[in-house]
Amino acid sequence: MPVSIEPLPTSSKSTVVLDGATVRLAGDSGDGMQVVGGQFTATSALHGNDVATFPDFPAEIRAPRGTLAGVSGFQVQFASTDIFTPGDTLNALVAMNPAALVTNVSDLEKGGILIVNSESFEPKDLKLARLETNPLEDGSLDEYRLFKVRLDTLNREAVKDIEGLTSSLQDRCKNFFALGLIYWLFGRDLAATLRFVEAKFGTKPEIVAANEKALRAGWYYGETTEAFDHSYQVEPAQLEPGTYRNIMGNQALAWGLITAAKLSGKELFCGSYPITPASPVLEELSAFKHFNVRTVQAEDEIASMCSAIGAAFGGAMAVTSSSGPGIALKGEAMGLGMILELPMLIINIQRGGPSTGLPTKTEQSDLLQVMFGRNGESPLPIIAARSPGDCFEVAQEAWRVATRYMTPVILLSDGYIANGSEPWLIPSVDELPQIPVEHPVASADGEPFMPYQRNEWLARPWALPGTPGLMHRVGGLEKEDVTGNVSYDPENHQHMTNLRAERVARIADDIPVQEVQGPSKGKLLVLSWGGTYGACTTAVRRCQADGLSVSHAHLRYLNPFPRNLGELLEAYDEVLVPELNMGQLRLLVQARYVRKVVGLNKVKGKPFTVSEVADKIRQLLG
Amino acid sequence: MRTELPVLKAADFASDQDVRWCPGCGDYSILAQMKKTLPSLGMPREKIVFISGIGCSSRFPYYMNTYGIHSIHGRAPAFATGLKAVRPDLMVWVITGDGDGLSIGGNHLMHAIRRNLDINIVMFNNRIYGLTKGQYSPTSPIGKKTKTSPMGAIDNPLHPLSIAIGCEATFVARSVDTHIKHLGGVLQRAAEHRGTSFVEVYQNCNVFNDGAFDYVTDRQTKSDQTIELEHGAPLVFGKNRERGIRLNGLEPEIVELGDRYSESDLLVHDEAAVEPSLAYLLSRLRYEDGFPEPIGVLRAVDAPRYEEVLNTQVTAARDQRGEGDLTSLFNSGETWTVT
Ligand code: SF4
């Protein structure tokens, strides 16, 4: 049964125009908050807003229902202006139960809209949330605009006539009722979500009908209830012209990898072992066999790294994706990839550490791990994505570097980027730069093949098995320069170590100089990398608008650093490095450029808020 | 145009590197047999890749004039998996040892076997750690005195063939470094088998575990202490083929052929049995339990190969969905246009 996409009546209530809003949908992890959050994002993006999201969910698949540990939330900021973060404080919060309320309400602005399911505040619910009194009655929510909605009853009422729907299935639609209400509140169109519902549940007509009814009932509830006397409107943003779609970080990364393979005329191989938050990359790639993508779900992290090396030796575009704990296991094989001088990508989607740490939370604490976490002198280039859409470009750039310099390249992302989403300007495939890759053939004059002969990039030839006359053996033992034969010669070892370091260092000549937003010299430079891009950009812009002398440089290349970085740092009295770790980039910068920099450090499993960074800037300039 | 493949000789497979095993090491003989066997397979040198881990045996690729990777400890099967997944056209050999393959790399061995990639795994079993100078290995017998087990090893040994059959390997065989002809034949069969071939070679480490396989190699005793397997033939052994193995219920037992038992009472070897129990039973015939140890092919069955199924899926996906197109991928789902 197709859903009816008939348009809604125009709201009869007045609307208030806003520049933007930040909304969080929070409930139990079984309440489907991630689904409706994703829908709200997609619909807002389709509406033309700039959007940024922050899904936040527990590590347990089904934590005990109704408990604080089981709360799952999805935050969306949408605006008619450029935005870079999912927002600091909430303008509206939907709380499906007391646990969701208590864990989230402190982020809601005073006077903000608070919508709660008033029927989930029974004594047993309060107890699960460790509440002694009912916050809906004890006055603790007085400073918010509280809307108590009898969600259970209203939703059941809406779907009661649908045949074949058990009462538990009826209740499962609650999230769509809540979404309908939010759609009314912000003047959103239902069409995209209705199409989604049909595509997702098409084979189960009763579920399609129920979700549609719930969504519409939520919308009409907003329209008819006296509780809401006006709705809000956020106009489309002035984005660069072109066709857009909404994209998540891990999806953009997978697409970037497929694109890089195409642009280099290679077939993509991904050997990975499931790990949060990197698994979606393997999952996404597994679905792209029609792009000649081959995936192996290896028996462990070590095997996944080794399978990638094997595939690289065979001439594929080889990739392995993981997170910190997995990268730790891959370490020895990464060293082999380094000394074999074969191109491949090693993706680390960072999560909270150490050890198993906080699997579903974000952190940037693996920078030193990927920089140094191997035995011996083992330098590898490191490139970091700054936002969900940026993963697409970074994947291609990493592969360009890997093939030109014949080296494994480490690509850093993090849980925040991986699960976040943003509007993405769809590129024209024809305009994407090709990634040239060459393989040698035997010389006509019968000269013996030298597997460690280097070109102007200090890269050795990528000779593929199957090529007559180029038979050679590679391995983890130190090699003689040029011939690649095993060598224990002391001078040779020093020489090869120098060469391997020099080869990575030279990449600095081949990457763009570091750009700065703001004055090219002055009192303060904010130097950031990775997923803190949005918070740092917004904070610096805000402070600049307030007339403060502050500039911002966001690093994509962590090893080697851009060639002008040292000079650039010299142009400022002070340098601030905000990082979601205890000072890892700060350590590298201080060691490399022998100058003191200030850190802003946090490891709470959450991204920086804009005000955390802005406050620090103000404090330093104060 | 027809191009004739050049006829290769064993010497064509020798690399220019000096072989550095200890004089008298069993590895030399395995290397020689490999070089002798390869020319008969009709595979050009550039299509062959040897991959090894770490240990004495793992130096092997350096001595072959083919492509090769001397990788890291225990992981050779994982490298082979990635390579074979993207290059099914190559003939891939994994050279490993008892420590490399069963201790540090046990997990990878098990998974390579169960995937049944078309690769050949040759395990040099010398029941000792040679390269690190004489510590007990996962195949060393209980009581083995070594540098790290001065009062005798207390770990139960692993039995390579039993492990391989437990993982349902589609080809399982055993040979001995000094049984030159037999070894060559087994390597040839392993190479010809389509699927993962697992070959255990009893290899004498004359420096750290000399004589570990004397019971198999000694001219006087070898026909009493080994049993050469032949597909479809009863299990007969002994200098004068005077003894055999029969099943008493589920237990194997040794019987004298003559008045009471004839060859028709004996267990008949069936390497093609789909059910691996017989092969497993053979793998459990052990010298220390008073049985002759089987030499030859224990199991050779056909099963789908990982890389073939993977590539079939790739082709099927292309047939069903058309060759992947980036522009239509990017524009799939909900999009909107800003003017
Ligand atoms: S230590 Fe043993 S196994 Fe190793 S090369 Fe010497 S004899 Fe051969």
XYZ file of C-alpha atoms in Angstrom, chain A residues 134 180 191 215 224 245 273 304 320 612:
10
model
C 8.068 13.991 39.712
C 5.147 14.907 13.472
C 6.832 14.150 2.251
C 3.376 11.236 11.903
C -5.054 21.848 17.025
C 22.295 15.724 -0.350
C 37.208 -6.458 11.491
C 42.588 -7.402 8.337
C 41.621 -1.352 6.341
C 34.018 26.349 25.500
